[in-house]
């Protein structure tokens, strides 16, 4: 089928909600009732496969799916031939080594000759090899954090987000070995016809992402400060300036990167800006 693309997304778990919201924010409609393994959009040439995240890199490299959304941890661990199209900025986490809380730790040499339980034997194996540490890797598929307390291994290598799972299991994080976030991956052998559809989807995803990382700013300023204020919030091409009913004042509308906003706010206020409103942007096309 050349006129429709297939995307593999996690059926249920930590990636699924954000993956599906991103697709919905791209204006793509589909039905994903419980238990559904496949669905087709009603308004965009895309079909969905709902899978376990472990299977997504393989489905994409085999060409069963053209695109997939998966964590970088799973992608690197599975070591399949796929193209990373885009980092998606959600499901951020790290893969770390941890040991029982009471133990001393003086560096990665701690693990020499020890056993480590993990669901990520490849990433861990590569890391240990790079640091010339010989340890025994115990591959287990879940509940890795209980391995030290039941005597299965002396340390663990697992995904950490807030750190509370480690803490609850009497462990401490000692080395971060990999950082991960969700990525959009593609089959490197995708046909040009399908690539055209992927490009349309990417155009929408970029607009959504750009919108999320920027804010629309409205403020009032005395006319004498306008040059300074325009230089602080130059916007996309340039800000809109509208006269207020009150003589000598203007309303300035612009777009600002969210991560710059707090840095600029004090300077805007010092330049005389007041009544500053910051509004979310849904989509942004440059
Ligand atoms: O069923 P399926 O195979 O599809 O899902 P899964 O159970 O294998 O994966 P899932 O849904 O748990 O996670 C999917 C992806 O989300 C992972 O591959 C990571 O890329 C990412 N991610 C982000 C996380 C976490 N945060 C996370 N906190 N994956 C797992 N965890 C687990 C971790 O394994 C540990 O048990 O949460 C615990 C640690 O969390 P904190 O907050 O206590 O540190
Ligand atoms: Zn999984």
Coordinates of C-alpha atoms in Angstrom, one line a residue, residues 9-266:
X9 CA 2.9 3.1 18.8
X10 CA 2.9 1.6 22.3
X11 CA -0.4 -0.1 23.1
X12 CA -0.4 0.9 26.8
X13 CA 2.4 2.2 29.0
X14 CA 4.5 5.2 29.7
X15 CA 4.8 6.2 26.0
X16 CA 1.3 5.6 24.8
X17 CA -0.6 8.7 26.1
X18 CA 2.0 11.2 24.9
X19 CA 2.5 9.5 21.6
X20 CA -1.3 9.5 20.8
X21 CA -1.7 13.1 22.1
X22 CA 1.0 14.3 19.7
X23 CA -0.7 12.6 16.8
X24 CA -4.1 14.1 17.8
X25 CA -2.5 17.5 18.1
X26 CA -1.5 17.1 14.5
X27 CA -5.2 17.1 13.7
X28 CA -5.2 13.3 12.9
X29 CA -8.4 11.5 14.0
X30 CA -8.6 7.8 14.8
X31 CA -10.3 5.4 17.1
X32 CA -8.3 3.5 19.7
X33 CA -10.7 1.6 21.8
X34 CA -9.4 -0.8 24.4
X35 CA -8.1 -4.0 23.0
X36 CA -7.7 -2.6 19.5
X37 CA -4.4 -3.6 17.8
X38 CA -4.9 -1.7 14.6
X39 CA -6.8 1.4 13.6
X40 CA -6.9 3.7 10.5
X41 CA -7.3 7.4 10.6
X42 CA -10.4 8.9 9.1
X43 CA -8.8 12.1 7.9
X44 CA -5.1 11.4 7.2
X45 CA -3.4 8.5 5.2
X46 CA -2.1 6.7 8.3
X47 CA -2.7 3.4 10.0
X48 CA -1.8 2.6 13.6
X49 CA -0.4 -0.6 15.0
X50 CA -0.7 -0.8 18.8
X51 CA 2.3 -2.9 20.1
X52 CA 4.6 -3.5 23.1
X53 CA 7.4 -1.0 22.9
X54 CA 10.0 -3.9 22.8
X55 CA 8.6 -4.9 19.4
X56 CA 8.5 -1.4 17.8
X57 CA 12.2 -1.1 16.6
X58 CA 11.9 -4.6 14.9
X59 CA 8.6 -3.9 13.2
X60 CA 10.0 -0.7 11.8
X61 CA 13.4 -2.2 10.6
X62 CA 11.5 -5.1 9.0
X63 CA 9.3 -2.6 7.1
X64 CA 6.0 -3.9 8.7
X65 CA 5.6 -0.4 10.0
X66 CA 7.0 2.7 8.3
X67 CA 7.3 4.8 11.5
X68 CA 7.4 4.1 15.2
X69 CA 7.5 6.0 18.5
X70 CA 9.8 4.4 21.0
X71 CA 12.2 5.3 23.9
X72 CA 15.9 5.6 22.9
X73 CA 16.7 3.0 25.6
X74 CA 14.7 0.4 23.8
X75 CA 15.9 1.5 20.4
X76 CA 19.6 1.2 21.3
X77 CA 19.1 -2.0 23.2
X78 CA 17.4 -3.7 20.3
X79 CA 20.1 -2.4 17.9
X80 CA 17.9 -2.5 14.8
X81 CA 18.5 -0.6 11.5
X82 CA 16.1 2.3 11.7
X83 CA 16.5 6.0 11.1
X84 CA 15.9 8.4 14.0
X85 CA 13.7 11.1 12.5
X86 CA 13.0 13.3 15.5
X87 CA 13.4 13.6 19.2
X88 CA 10.0 14.0 20.7
X89 CA 10.8 15.5 24.1
X90 CA 8.6 13.2 26.3
X91 CA 9.2 10.0 28.4
X92 CA 12.5 11.4 29.4
X93 CA 14.5 9.1 31.7
X94 CA 18.0 7.7 32.4
X95 CA 19.5 4.3 32.6
X96 CA 21.6 4.0 35.7
X97 CA 23.6 1.7 37.8
X98 CA 22.5 1.4 41.4
X99 CA 23.8 -0.5 44.5
X100 CA 22.5 -1.1 48.0
X101 CA 22.3 2.2 49.9
X102 CA 24.7 1.3 52.7
X103 CA 27.6 0.4 50.4
X104 CA 30.6 2.6 49.7
X105 CA 31.1 3.6 46.1
X106 CA 34.4 4.8 44.7
X107 CA 33.8 4.6 40.9
X108 CA 32.9 2.2 38.2
X109 CA 35.7 -0.2 39.2
X110 CA 33.2 -1.1 42.1
X111 CA 31.5 -3.5 39.7
X112 CA 34.6 -5.5 38.7
X113 CA 33.7 -9.2 39.3
X114 CA 30.3 -8.3 40.6
X115 CA 26.9 -9.4 39.2
X116 CA 24.4 -6.8 37.8
X117 CA 20.7 -7.4 37.0
X118 CA 19.2 -5.5 34.1
X119 CA 16.8 -5.6 31.2
X120 CA 19.3 -3.7 29.1
X121 CA 22.2 -6.2 28.6
X122 CA 23.5 -4.6 25.4
X123 CA 23.7 -1.0 26.7
X124 CA 25.2 -2.1 30.0
X125 CA 27.6 -4.5 28.3
X126 CA 28.8 -1.8 25.9
X127 CA 29.3 0.6 28.9
X128 CA 31.2 -1.9 31.0
X129 CA 33.4 -2.8 28.0
X130 CA 34.1 0.9 27.4
X131 CA 35.2 1.3 31.0
X132 CA 37.1 -2.0 30.9
X133 CA 35.1 -3.5 33.8
X134 CA 34.3 -7.2 33.8
X135 CA 31.0 -8.0 35.5
X136 CA 28.4 -10.7 35.2
X137 CA 25.2 -9.4 33.6
X138 CA 22.0 -11.1 34.7
X139 CA 19.3 -10.4 32.1
X140 CA 15.8 -10.2 33.7
X141 CA 12.7 -8.7 32.1
X142 CA 11.1 -6.9 35.1
X143 CA 11.2 -6.0 38.8
X144 CA 15.0 -5.5 38.4
X145 CA 15.1 -3.3 41.5
X146 CA 14.4 -6.3 43.9
X147 CA 17.4 -8.3 42.6
X148 CA 19.9 -7.2 45.3
X149 CA 17.5 -7.8 48.2
X150 CA 16.7 -11.3 47.0
X151 CA 20.4 -12.2 46.4
X152 CA 20.1 -12.4 42.6
X153 CA 22.7 -9.7 41.9
X154 CA 24.9 -7.2 43.7
X155 CA 23.8 -4.2 41.7
X156 CA 21.2 -3.3 39.1
X157 CA 21.1 -1.2 35.9
X158 CA 17.6 0.1 35.3
X159 CA 15.5 3.0 34.1
X160 CA 15.3 5.9 36.6
X161 CA 13.0 8.8 36.5
X162 CA 12.2 10.4 39.9
X163 CA 14.5 8.0 41.8
X164 CA 11.7 6.9 44.2
X165 CA 11.7 3.2 43.1
X166 CA 15.4 2.9 43.9
X167 CA 14.9 4.6 47.2
X168 CA 11.9 2.4 48.1
X169 CA 14.1 -0.6 47.4
X170 CA 17.0 0.5 49.5
X171 CA 19.2 1.3 46.5
X172 CA 21.2 4.4 45.5
X173 CA 22.0 5.6 42.0
X174 CA 25.8 5.6 41.4
X175 CA 26.3 6.0 37.6
X176 CA 24.1 7.3 34.9
X177 CA 25.0 5.4 31.8
X178 CA 22.4 6.5 29.2
X179 CA 19.9 9.3 28.7
X180 CA 16.7 8.6 26.9
X181 CA 13.6 10.3 25.5
X182 CA 10.9 9.2 23.0
X183 CA 11.9 9.4 19.4
X184 CA 10.2 9.0 16.1
X185 CA 11.9 6.3 14.0
X186 CA 11.5 5.4 10.4
X187 CA 12.2 2.4 8.1
X188 CA 15.3 3.5 6.2
X189 CA 14.0 1.7 3.1
X190 CA 10.8 3.7 2.9
X191 CA 9.4 4.4 -0.6
X192 CA 9.4 8.0 -2.0
X193 CA 5.6 7.9 -2.1
X194 CA 5.4 7.1 1.6
X195 CA 8.1 9.6 2.4
X196 CA 5.9 12.3 1.0
X197 CA 3.2 11.4 3.5
X198 CA 5.8 11.2 6.3
X199 CA 7.0 14.7 5.3
X200 CA 3.4 16.0 5.7
X201 CA 3.2 14.4 9.2
X202 CA 6.6 15.9 10.1
X203 CA 5.4 19.3 9.0
X204 CA 2.5 19.1 11.4
X205 CA 4.6 17.6 14.3
X206 CA 7.2 20.4 13.9
X207 CA 4.4 23.0 14.1
X208 CA 3.0 21.4 17.2
X209 CA 6.4 21.2 18.9
X210 CA 7.4 24.7 17.9
X211 CA 4.1 26.0 19.4
X212 CA 4.7 24.2 22.7
X213 CA 8.2 25.7 23.1
X214 CA 7.0 29.2 22.4
X215 CA 4.5 31.6 24.1
X216 CA 2.4 34.5 22.7
X217 CA 3.2 37.6 24.8
X218 CA 1.0 40.7 25.1
X219 CA 2.0 43.7 27.1
X220 CA 1.5 47.4 27.5
X221 CA 4.4 49.8 27.2
X222 CA 5.0 53.6 27.2
X223 CA 5.8 54.6 23.6
X224 CA 9.2 55.9 24.8
X225 CA 10.2 52.3 25.7
X226 CA 9.1 50.7 22.5
X227 CA 12.6 50.4 20.9
X228 CA 14.0 48.7 24.0
X229 CA 11.0 46.3 24.3
X230 CA 11.1 45.4 20.6
X231 CA 14.7 44.5 21.0
X232 CA 13.9 42.2 24.0
X233 CA 11.0 40.4 22.2
X234 CA 11.8 40.5 18.5
X235 CA 9.2 37.8 17.7
X236 CA 9.0 35.9 14.4
X237 CA 9.4 38.8 11.9
X238 CA 8.8 41.7 14.3
X239 CA 6.3 42.4 17.1
X240 CA 2.9 43.9 16.4
X241 CA 2.5 47.4 18.0
X242 CA -1.0 48.8 18.4
X243 CA -1.9 52.1 20.0
X244 CA -3.8 52.0 23.3
X245 CA -6.8 54.3 23.9
X246 CA -4.6 56.1 26.5
X247 CA -2.3 58.6 24.7
X248 CA 1.5 57.7 24.8
X249 CA 1.0 54.0 25.4
X250 CA 1.0 51.0 23.1
X251 CA 0.2 47.3 23.2
X252 CA 3.0 45.0 22.0
X253 CA 2.3 41.5 20.8
X254 CA 5.1 39.0 20.1
X255 CA 6.3 35.4 20.4
X256 CA 9.0 34.3 22.8
X257 CA 10.7 31.0 23.5
X258 CA 9.4 29.7 26.8
X259 CA 12.9 29.1 28.1
X260 CA 13.8 32.7 27.5
X261 CA 10.7 34.2 29.0
X262 CA 11.9 34.3 32.7
X263 CA 15.2 35.7 31.7
X264 CA 13.5 38.5 29.7
X265 CA 10.6 39.4 32.1
X266 CA 12.7 41.4 34.5

